[in-house]
Coordinates of C-alpha atoms in Angstrom, one line a residue:
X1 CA 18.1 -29.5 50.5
X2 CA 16.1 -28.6 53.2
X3 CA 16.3 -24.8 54.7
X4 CA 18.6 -25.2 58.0
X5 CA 17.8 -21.8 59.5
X6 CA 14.7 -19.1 58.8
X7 CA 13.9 -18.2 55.1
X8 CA 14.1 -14.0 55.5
X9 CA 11.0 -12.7 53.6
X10 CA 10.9 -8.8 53.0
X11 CA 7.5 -7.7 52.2
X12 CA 7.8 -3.8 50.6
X13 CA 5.0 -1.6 50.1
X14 CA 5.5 1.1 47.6
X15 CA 1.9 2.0 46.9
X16 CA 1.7 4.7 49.7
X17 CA 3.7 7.2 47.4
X18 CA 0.6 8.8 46.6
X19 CA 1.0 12.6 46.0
X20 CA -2.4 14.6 46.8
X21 CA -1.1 18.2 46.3
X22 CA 0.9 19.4 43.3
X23 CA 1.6 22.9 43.6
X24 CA 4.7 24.3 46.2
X25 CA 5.4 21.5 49.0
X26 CA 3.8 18.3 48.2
X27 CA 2.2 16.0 50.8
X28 CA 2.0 12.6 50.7
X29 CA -1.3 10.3 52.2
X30 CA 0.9 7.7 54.1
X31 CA -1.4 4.5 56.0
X32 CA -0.9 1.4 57.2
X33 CA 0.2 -1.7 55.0
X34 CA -2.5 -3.2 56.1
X35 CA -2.6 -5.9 53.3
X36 CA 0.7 -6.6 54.2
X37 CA 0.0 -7.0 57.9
X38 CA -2.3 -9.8 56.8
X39 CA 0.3 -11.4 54.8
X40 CA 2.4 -11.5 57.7
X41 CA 0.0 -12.7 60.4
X42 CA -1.2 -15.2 58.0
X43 CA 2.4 -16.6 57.4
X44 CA 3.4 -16.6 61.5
X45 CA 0.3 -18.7 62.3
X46 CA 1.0 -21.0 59.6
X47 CA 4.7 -21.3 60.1
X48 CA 7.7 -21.4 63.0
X49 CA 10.1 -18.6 64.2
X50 CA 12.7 -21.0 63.1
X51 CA 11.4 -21.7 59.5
X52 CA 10.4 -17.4 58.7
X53 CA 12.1 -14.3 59.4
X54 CA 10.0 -11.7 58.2
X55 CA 10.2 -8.2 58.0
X56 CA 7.8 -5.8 56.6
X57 CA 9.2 -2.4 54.7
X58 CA 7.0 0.9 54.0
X59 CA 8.9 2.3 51.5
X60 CA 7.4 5.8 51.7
X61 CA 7.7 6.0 55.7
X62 CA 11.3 4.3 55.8
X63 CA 13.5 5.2 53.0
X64 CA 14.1 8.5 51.5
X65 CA 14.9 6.8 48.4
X66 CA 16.4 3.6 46.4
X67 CA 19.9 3.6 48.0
X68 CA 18.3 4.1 51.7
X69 CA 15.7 1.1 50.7
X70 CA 18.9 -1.3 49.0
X71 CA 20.8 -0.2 52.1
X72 CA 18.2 -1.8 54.6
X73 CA 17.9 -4.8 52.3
X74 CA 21.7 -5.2 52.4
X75 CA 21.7 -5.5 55.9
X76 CA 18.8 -7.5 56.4
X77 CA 20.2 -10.0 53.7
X78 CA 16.1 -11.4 52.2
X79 CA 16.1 -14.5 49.9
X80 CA 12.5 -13.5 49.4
X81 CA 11.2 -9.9 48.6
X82 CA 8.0 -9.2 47.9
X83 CA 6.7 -6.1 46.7
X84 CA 3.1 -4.2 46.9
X85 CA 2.1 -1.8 44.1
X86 CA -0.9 -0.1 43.3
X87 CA -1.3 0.9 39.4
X88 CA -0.1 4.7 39.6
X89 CA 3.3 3.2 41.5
X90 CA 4.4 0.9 38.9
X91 CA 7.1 2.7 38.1
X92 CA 8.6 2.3 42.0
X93 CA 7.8 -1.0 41.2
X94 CA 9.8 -2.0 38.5
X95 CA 12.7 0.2 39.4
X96 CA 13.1 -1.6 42.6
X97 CA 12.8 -5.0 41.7
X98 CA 15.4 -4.3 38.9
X99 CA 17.7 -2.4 42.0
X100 CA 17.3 -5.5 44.1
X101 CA 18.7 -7.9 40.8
X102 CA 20.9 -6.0 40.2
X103 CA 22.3 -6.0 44.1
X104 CA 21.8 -10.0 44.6
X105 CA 20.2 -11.9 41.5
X106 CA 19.2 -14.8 43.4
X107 CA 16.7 -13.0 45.6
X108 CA 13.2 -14.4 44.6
X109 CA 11.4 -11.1 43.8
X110 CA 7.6 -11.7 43.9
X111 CA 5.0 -9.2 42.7
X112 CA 1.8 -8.7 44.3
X113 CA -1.1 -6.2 45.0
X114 CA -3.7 -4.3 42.6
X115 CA -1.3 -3.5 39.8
X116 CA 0.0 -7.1 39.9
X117 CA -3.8 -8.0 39.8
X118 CA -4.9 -5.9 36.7
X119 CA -1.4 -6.1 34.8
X120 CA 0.1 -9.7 35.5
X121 CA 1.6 -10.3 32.3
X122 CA 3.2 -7.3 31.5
X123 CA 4.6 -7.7 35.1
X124 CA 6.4 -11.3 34.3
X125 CA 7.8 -9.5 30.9
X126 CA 10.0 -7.3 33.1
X127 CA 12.4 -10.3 33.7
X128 CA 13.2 -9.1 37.5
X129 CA 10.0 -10.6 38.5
X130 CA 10.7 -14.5 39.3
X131 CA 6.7 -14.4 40.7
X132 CA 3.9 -12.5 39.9
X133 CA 0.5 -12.6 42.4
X134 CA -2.6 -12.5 40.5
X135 CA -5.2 -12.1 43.9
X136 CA -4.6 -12.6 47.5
X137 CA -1.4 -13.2 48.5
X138 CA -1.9 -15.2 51.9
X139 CA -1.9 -18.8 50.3
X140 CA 0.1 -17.6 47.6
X141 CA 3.0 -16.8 49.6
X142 CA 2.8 -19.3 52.3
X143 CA 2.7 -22.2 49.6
X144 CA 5.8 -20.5 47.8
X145 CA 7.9 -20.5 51.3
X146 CA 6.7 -24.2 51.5
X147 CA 8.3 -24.9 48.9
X148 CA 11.6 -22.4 49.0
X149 CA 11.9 -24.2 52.8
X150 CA 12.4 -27.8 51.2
X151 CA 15.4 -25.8 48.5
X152 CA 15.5 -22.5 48.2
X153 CA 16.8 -22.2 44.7
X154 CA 13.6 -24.6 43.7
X155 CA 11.7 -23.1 41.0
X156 CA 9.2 -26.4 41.6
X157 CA 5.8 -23.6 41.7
X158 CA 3.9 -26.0 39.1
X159 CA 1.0 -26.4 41.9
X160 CA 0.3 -23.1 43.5
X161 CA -2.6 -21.6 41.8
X162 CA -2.8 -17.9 41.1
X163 CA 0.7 -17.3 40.0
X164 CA 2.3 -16.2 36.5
X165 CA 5.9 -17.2 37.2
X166 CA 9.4 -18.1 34.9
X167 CA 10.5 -21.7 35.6
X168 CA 14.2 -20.4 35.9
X169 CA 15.4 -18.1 38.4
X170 CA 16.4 -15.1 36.1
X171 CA 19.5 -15.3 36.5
X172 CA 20.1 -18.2 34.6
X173 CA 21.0 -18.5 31.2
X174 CA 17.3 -18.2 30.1
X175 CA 15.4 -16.8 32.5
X176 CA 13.1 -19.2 32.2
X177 CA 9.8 -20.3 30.3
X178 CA 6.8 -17.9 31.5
X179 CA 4.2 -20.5 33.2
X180 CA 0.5 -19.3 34.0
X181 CA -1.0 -21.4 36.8
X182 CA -4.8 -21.8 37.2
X183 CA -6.5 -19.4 38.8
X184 CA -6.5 -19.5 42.9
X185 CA -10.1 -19.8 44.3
X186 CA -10.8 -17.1 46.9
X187 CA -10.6 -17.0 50.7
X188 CA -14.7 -17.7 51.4
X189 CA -13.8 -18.2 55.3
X190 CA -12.6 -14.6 56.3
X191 CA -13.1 -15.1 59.5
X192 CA -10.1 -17.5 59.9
X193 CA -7.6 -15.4 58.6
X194 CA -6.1 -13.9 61.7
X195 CA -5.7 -10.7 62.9
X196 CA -3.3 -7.7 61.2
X197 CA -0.1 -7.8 62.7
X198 CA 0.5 -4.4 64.1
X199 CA 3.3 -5.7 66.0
X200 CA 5.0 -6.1 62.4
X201 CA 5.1 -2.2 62.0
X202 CA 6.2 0.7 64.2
X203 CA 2.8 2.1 64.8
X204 CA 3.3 5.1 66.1
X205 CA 4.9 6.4 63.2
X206 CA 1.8 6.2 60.9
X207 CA 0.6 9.0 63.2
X208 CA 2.5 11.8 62.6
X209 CA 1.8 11.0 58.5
X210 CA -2.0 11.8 57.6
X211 CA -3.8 9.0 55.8
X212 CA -6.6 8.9 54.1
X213 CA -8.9 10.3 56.2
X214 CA -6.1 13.1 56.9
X215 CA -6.3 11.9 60.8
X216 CA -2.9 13.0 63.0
X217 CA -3.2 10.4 65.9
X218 CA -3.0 6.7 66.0
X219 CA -5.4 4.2 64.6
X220 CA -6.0 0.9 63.2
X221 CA -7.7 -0.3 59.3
X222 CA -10.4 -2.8 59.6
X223 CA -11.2 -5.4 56.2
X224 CA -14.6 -6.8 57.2
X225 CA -15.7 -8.0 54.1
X226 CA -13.7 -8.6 50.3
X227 CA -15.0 -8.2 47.0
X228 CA -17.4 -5.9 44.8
X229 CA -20.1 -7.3 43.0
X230 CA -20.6 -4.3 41.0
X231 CA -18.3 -3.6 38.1
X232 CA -17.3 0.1 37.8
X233 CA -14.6 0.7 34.6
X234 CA -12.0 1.9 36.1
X235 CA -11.5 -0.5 39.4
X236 CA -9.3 -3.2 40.3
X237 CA -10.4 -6.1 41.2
X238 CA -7.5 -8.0 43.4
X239 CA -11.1 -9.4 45.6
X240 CA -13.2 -10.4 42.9
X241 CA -17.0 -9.8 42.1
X242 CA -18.5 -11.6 44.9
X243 CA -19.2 -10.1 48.0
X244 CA -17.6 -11.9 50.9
X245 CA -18.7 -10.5 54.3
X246 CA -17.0 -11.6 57.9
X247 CA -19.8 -12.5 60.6
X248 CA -20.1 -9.4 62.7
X249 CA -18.6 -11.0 65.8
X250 CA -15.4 -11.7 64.3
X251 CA -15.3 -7.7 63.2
X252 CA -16.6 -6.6 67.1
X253 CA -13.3 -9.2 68.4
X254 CA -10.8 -7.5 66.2
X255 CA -11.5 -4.4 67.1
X256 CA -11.9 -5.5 70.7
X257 CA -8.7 -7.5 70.8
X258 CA -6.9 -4.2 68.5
X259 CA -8.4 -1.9 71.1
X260 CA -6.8 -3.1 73.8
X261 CA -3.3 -4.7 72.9
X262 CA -2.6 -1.2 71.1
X263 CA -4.8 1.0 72.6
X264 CA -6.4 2.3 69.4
X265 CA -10.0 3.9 69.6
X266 CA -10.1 5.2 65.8
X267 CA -10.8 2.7 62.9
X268 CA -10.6 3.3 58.7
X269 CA -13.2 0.5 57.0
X270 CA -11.9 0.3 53.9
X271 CA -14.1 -2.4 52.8
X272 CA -14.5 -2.1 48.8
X273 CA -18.3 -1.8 49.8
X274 CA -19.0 -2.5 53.4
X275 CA -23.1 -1.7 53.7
X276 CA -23.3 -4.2 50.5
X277 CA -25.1 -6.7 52.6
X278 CA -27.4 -4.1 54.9
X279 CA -28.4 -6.4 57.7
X280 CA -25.0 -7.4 58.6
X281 CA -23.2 -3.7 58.1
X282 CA -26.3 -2.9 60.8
X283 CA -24.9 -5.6 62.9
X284 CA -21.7 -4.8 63.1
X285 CA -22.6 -1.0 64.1
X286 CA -24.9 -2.3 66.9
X287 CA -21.8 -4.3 68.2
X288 CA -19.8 -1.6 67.8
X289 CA -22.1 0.7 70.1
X290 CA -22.8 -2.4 72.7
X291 CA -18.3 -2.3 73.6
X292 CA -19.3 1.2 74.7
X293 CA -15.2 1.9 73.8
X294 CA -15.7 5.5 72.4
X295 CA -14.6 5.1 69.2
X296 CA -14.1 7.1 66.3
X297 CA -15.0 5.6 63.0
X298 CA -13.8 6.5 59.1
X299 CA -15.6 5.3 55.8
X300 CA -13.0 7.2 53.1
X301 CA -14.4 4.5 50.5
X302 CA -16.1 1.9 50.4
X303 CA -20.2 2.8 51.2
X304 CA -22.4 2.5 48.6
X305 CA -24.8 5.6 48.4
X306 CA -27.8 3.9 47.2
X307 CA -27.9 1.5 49.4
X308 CA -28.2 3.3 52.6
X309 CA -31.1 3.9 54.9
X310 CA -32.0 6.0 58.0
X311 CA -31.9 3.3 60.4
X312 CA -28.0 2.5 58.9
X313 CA -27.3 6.4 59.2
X314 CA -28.4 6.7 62.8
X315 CA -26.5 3.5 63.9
X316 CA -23.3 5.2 61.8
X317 CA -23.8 7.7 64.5
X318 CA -24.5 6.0 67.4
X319 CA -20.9 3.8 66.8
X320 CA -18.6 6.9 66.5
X321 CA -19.0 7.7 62.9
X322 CA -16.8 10.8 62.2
X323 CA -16.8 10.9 58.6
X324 CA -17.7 8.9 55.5
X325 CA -17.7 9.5 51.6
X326 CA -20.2 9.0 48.4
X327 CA -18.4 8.0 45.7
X328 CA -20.7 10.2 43.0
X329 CA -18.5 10.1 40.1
X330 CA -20.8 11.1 37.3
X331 CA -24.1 13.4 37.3
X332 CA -25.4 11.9 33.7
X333 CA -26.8 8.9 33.4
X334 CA -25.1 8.6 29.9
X335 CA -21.9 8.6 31.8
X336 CA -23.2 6.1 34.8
X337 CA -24.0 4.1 32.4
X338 CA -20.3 4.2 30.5
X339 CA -18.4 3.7 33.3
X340 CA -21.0 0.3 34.7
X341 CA -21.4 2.4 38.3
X342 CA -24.7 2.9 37.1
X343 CA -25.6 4.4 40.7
X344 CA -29.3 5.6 41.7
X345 CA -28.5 9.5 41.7
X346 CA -31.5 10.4 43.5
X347 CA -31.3 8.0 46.3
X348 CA -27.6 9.3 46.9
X349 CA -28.2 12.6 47.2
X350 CA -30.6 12.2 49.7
X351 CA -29.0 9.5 51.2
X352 CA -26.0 12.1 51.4
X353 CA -28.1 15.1 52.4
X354 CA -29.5 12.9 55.4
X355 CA -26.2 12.1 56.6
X356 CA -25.0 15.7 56.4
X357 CA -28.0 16.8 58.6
X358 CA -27.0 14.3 61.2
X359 CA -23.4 16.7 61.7
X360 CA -20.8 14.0 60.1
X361 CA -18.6 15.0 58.0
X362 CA -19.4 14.6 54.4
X363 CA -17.5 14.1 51.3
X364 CA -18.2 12.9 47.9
X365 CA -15.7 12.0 45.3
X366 CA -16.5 13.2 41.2
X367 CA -14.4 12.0 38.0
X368 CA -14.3 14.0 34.9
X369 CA -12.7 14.2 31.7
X370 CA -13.7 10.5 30.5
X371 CA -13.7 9.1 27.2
X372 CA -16.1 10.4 25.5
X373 CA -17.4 13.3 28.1
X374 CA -18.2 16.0 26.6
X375 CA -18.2 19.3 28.6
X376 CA -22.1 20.1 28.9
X377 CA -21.5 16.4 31.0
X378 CA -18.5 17.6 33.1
X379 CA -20.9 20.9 33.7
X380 CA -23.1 19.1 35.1
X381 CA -21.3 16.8 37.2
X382 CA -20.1 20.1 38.8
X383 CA -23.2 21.3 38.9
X384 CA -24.6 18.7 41.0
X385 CA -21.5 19.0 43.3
X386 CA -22.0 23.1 43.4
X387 CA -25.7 22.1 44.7
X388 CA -25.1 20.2 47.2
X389 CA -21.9 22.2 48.7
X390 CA -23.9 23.5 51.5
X391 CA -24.1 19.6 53.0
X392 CA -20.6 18.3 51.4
X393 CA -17.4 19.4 53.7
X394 CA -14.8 18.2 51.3
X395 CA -15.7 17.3 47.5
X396 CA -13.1 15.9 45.3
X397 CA -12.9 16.0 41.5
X398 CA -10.6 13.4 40.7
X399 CA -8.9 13.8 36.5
X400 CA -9.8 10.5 35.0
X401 CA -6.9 7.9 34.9
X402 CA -7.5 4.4 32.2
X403 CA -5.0 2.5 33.9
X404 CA -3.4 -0.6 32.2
X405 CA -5.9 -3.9 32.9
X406 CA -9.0 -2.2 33.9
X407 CA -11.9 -1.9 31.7
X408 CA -11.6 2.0 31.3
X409 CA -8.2 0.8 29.5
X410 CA -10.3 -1.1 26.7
X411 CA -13.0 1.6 26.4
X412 CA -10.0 3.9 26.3
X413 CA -8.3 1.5 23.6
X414 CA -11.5 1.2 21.5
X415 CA -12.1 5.0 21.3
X416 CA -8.7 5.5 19.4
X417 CA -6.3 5.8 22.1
X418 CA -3.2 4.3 21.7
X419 CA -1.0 2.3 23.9
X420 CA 2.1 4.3 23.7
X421 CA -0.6 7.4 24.8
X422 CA -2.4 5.7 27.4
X423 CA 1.0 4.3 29.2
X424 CA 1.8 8.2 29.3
X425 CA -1.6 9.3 30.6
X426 CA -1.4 6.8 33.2
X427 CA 2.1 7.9 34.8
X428 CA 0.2 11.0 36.7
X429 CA -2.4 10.5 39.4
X430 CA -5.7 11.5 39.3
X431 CA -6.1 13.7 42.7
X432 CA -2.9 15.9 41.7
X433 CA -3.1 19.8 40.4
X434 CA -0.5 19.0 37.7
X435 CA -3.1 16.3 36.2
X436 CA -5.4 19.2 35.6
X437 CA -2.4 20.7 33.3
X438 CA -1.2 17.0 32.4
X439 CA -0.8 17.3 28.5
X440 CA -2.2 13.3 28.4
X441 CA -5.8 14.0 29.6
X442 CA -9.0 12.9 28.0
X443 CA -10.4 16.3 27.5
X444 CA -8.5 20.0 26.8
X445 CA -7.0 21.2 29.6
X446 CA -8.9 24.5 30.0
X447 CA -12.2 22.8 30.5
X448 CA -11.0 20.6 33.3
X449 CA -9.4 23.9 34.8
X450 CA -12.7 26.0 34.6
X451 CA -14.9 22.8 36.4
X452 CA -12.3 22.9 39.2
X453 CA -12.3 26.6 39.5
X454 CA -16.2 27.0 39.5
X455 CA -16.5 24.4 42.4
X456 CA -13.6 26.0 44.4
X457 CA -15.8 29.1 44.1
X458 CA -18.7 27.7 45.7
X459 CA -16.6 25.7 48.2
X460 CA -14.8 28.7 50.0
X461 CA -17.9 30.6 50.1
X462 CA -17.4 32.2 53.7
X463 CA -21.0 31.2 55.1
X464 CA -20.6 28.0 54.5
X465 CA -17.0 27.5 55.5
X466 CA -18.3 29.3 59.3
X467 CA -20.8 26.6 59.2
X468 CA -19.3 23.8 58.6
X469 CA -16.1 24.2 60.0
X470 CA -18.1 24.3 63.1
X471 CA -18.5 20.7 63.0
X472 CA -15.2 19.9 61.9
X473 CA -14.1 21.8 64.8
X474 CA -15.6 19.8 66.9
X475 CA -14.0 16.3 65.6
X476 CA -10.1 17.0 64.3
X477 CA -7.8 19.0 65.4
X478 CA -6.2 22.1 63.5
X479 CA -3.6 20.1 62.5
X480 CA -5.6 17.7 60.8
X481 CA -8.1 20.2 58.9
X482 CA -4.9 22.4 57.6
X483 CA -4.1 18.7 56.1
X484 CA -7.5 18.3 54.7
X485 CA -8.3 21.5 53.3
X486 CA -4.7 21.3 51.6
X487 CA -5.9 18.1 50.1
X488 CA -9.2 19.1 49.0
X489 CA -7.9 22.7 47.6
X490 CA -4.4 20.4 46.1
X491 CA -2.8 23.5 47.7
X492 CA 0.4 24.0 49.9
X493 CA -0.1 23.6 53.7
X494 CA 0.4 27.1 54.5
X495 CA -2.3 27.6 51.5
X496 CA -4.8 26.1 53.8
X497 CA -3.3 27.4 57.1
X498 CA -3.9 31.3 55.6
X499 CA -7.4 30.1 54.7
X500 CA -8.4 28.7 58.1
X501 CA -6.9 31.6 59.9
X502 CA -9.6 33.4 58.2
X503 CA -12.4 31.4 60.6
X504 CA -10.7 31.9 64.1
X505 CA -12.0 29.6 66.6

């Protein structure tokens, strides 16, 4: 029987409960759903007003908790609710979808995102899942609403690659066989997927709520290419292995058409690694500079250090460049080499030493405590971090996490580790203070303490802080660097307020 009036899709994202401080008052980083802004742009330009009511949920930034969440789901009355998870949220995950069953068992709960990308089948086990999303979800979910607009109690899903789904809805009798589709091919056209909706979310809300790049004012996520071709342990890999890049003019129209619907003038690319292909990351920035809009641009992932050169750092500059990140990880090669980054540590440093000298602001991201590491290796990791201090504004040592699907998992698995240890180890996040205490970590406690405590040393030397809080100065507000230094320190914010009131303007 054909669907009479609009199938209501809620699309929730509980990845952004992401706690970065775990000492006093936590904080949590809070951005835009971006990947669910595609979703939904995707779906309006492929189907009517009258065929898709859709409504998009930040679960972080809307409800306080599961009975404020079921309450706006009661009102809004979804058949379809799909839900966005990274790997450290699963637990939001599951209790949700179970919440939502448990409220109306006919909803069709769909799981999607990096968690459901690493971990599909121990998704579909947790029988509140009708439909789990093994990569991107635009095709996935518009062919599902295809079919769910024809009958929505069909379970007919037989020809939509990419899905692990039950044949039954779950509240049947059996629950249905477990069927695994083929694989889906991926997008290789990016540039005619359309736009983010950001008329989807209430944007101004995602200002007052620092994000990754700990920024207080409004601004917009640019995608411009998917997937990594490298093949570091303990990644996901929703995009795949090959790198697929957008032509630089649909990039410059985004942010052109972005720019002036919403007014936004700062941009987070959170490509997995944007300066992959060189010549067209250089393109992009010479477009960038030729809208002469004034804009303020944030890399908090996705550059890869050794592939960067001086002409690429001066064009970073030239487009608005405020900050970016190397993602160092690991000092010893023995350790690149574990964990398949396998990254040219000489050419980073100076790659990272060059952009410092150019007054952006600087940070580089460290793991310890992996499988295996041994503490003369941590040592030296911090070592590496201690000697470059003077040119890195904010350096995070993230605790290792193996979390369930990713290579690190296996390593993990093959060193000893069991399962029932490693689903602990994984419930705590790697960026928090408690993780440094957690009693699951890979290495004793105390050393992962004393690395943390020797690098804090160097980083609130006084010189240094005058120094470089000179620049920052100059590019966020106070606001914004209480929220960074309490990030970096994993402090309270009046931790980092009492610090910075020791530098008065």
């Amino acid at each position: 029987m054909q669907q009479l009036v609009p199938l209501r899709l809620a699309l929730i994202d509980v990845s952004n409960d992401f706690t970065v401080v775990g000492v006093g008052v936590a904080h949590n980083m809070i951005q835009l759903p971006i990947g669910l802004m595609g979703i939904s742009s995707y779906l309006k330009a492929n189907l009517t007003a009258q065929q898709l009511d859709l409504r998009i949920i930040d679960a972080a930034l809307d409800a306080p908790d599961y009975d404020a969440l079921l309450a706006m789901l009661r009102q809004y009355e979804p058949q379809v609710v799909g839900i966005r998870a990274l790997s450290h949220t699963n637990h939001q995950f599951h209790e949700l979808a179970g919440r939502i069953k448990r409220w109306r068992s006919t909803v069709l709960v769909v799981g999607g995102g990096p968690y459901a990308a690493a971990s599909p089948d121990l998704i579909i086990e947790d029988t509140n899942f009708d439909v789990v999303c093994r990569g991107e979800g635009e095709q996935v979910m518009l062919e599902l609403l295809q079919v769910l607009l024809q009958d929505p109690r069909s379970r007919d899903f037989a020809l939509i690659q990419g899905i692990t789904y039950r044949t039954a809805p779950s509240d049947s009798c059996s629950g249905g066989a477990i069927q695994r589709n083929p694989d889906r091919a991926f997008f290789t056209d990016l540039d005619a997927l359309p736009v983010p909706d950001y008329r989807a979310i209430e944007l101004h809300r995602y200002s007052t709520r620092h994000a990754f790049t700990s920024i207080l004012r409004p601004y917009g996520i640019l995608v411009t290419s998917r997937g990594c071709p490298f093949h570091c342990v303990y990644c996901h890999s929703l995009f795949g292995k090959r790198f697929r890049g957008r032509s630089p003019s649909s990039v410059i129209e985004e942010i052109r058409y972005v720019h002036r619907e919403f007014g936004l003038a700062n941009f987070m690319i959170i490509d997995d690694v944007f300066n992959f292909d060189l010549p067209r990351a250089k393109e992009i920035l010479r477009g960038l500079v030729s809208l002469q809009l004034d804009l303020r641009l944030f890399f908090p992932n996705g550059l890869r250090g050794d592939i960067i050169d001086e002409e690429f750092l001066d064009l970073l500059v030239e487009a608005g460049t405020v900050e970016l990140v190397f993602a160092i990880e690991s000092a010893t090669a023995r350790i690149q080499k574990l964990i398949r980054k396998k990254i040219d540590l000489d050419r980073v440093e100076r790659s990272l030493i060059s952009a410092a000298q150019r007054e952006m602001v600087v940070n580089a991201f460290f793991m310890i405590g992996f499988p295996t590491e041994t503490l003369e290796e941590v040592d030296r990791t911090v070592d590496m971090a201690i000697r470059l201090i003077d040119h890195i504004h904010f350096p995070y040592v993230g605790i290792v996490r193996a979390y369930h699907g990713s290579a690190l998992y296996q390593i993990a698995l093959d060193h000893g580790y069991s399962e029932k240890w490693l689903l602990k180890h994984a419930l705590m996040p790697y960026g928090t203070q408690e993780s440094i205490r957690y009693e699951y970590n890979f290495l004793p406690n105390d050393q992962l303490q004393k690395a943390r405590t020797r690098l804090a040393l160097a980083f609130r030397n006084e010189a240094r802080t005058e120094r470089l809080l000179a620049i920052q100065r100059r590019l966020f507000t106070e606001e914004e660097l209480v929220v960074k230094y309490a990030t970096c320190f994993g402090s309270t914010i009046r931790i980092a307020e009492l610090f910075l009131q020791q530098f008065p303007r």
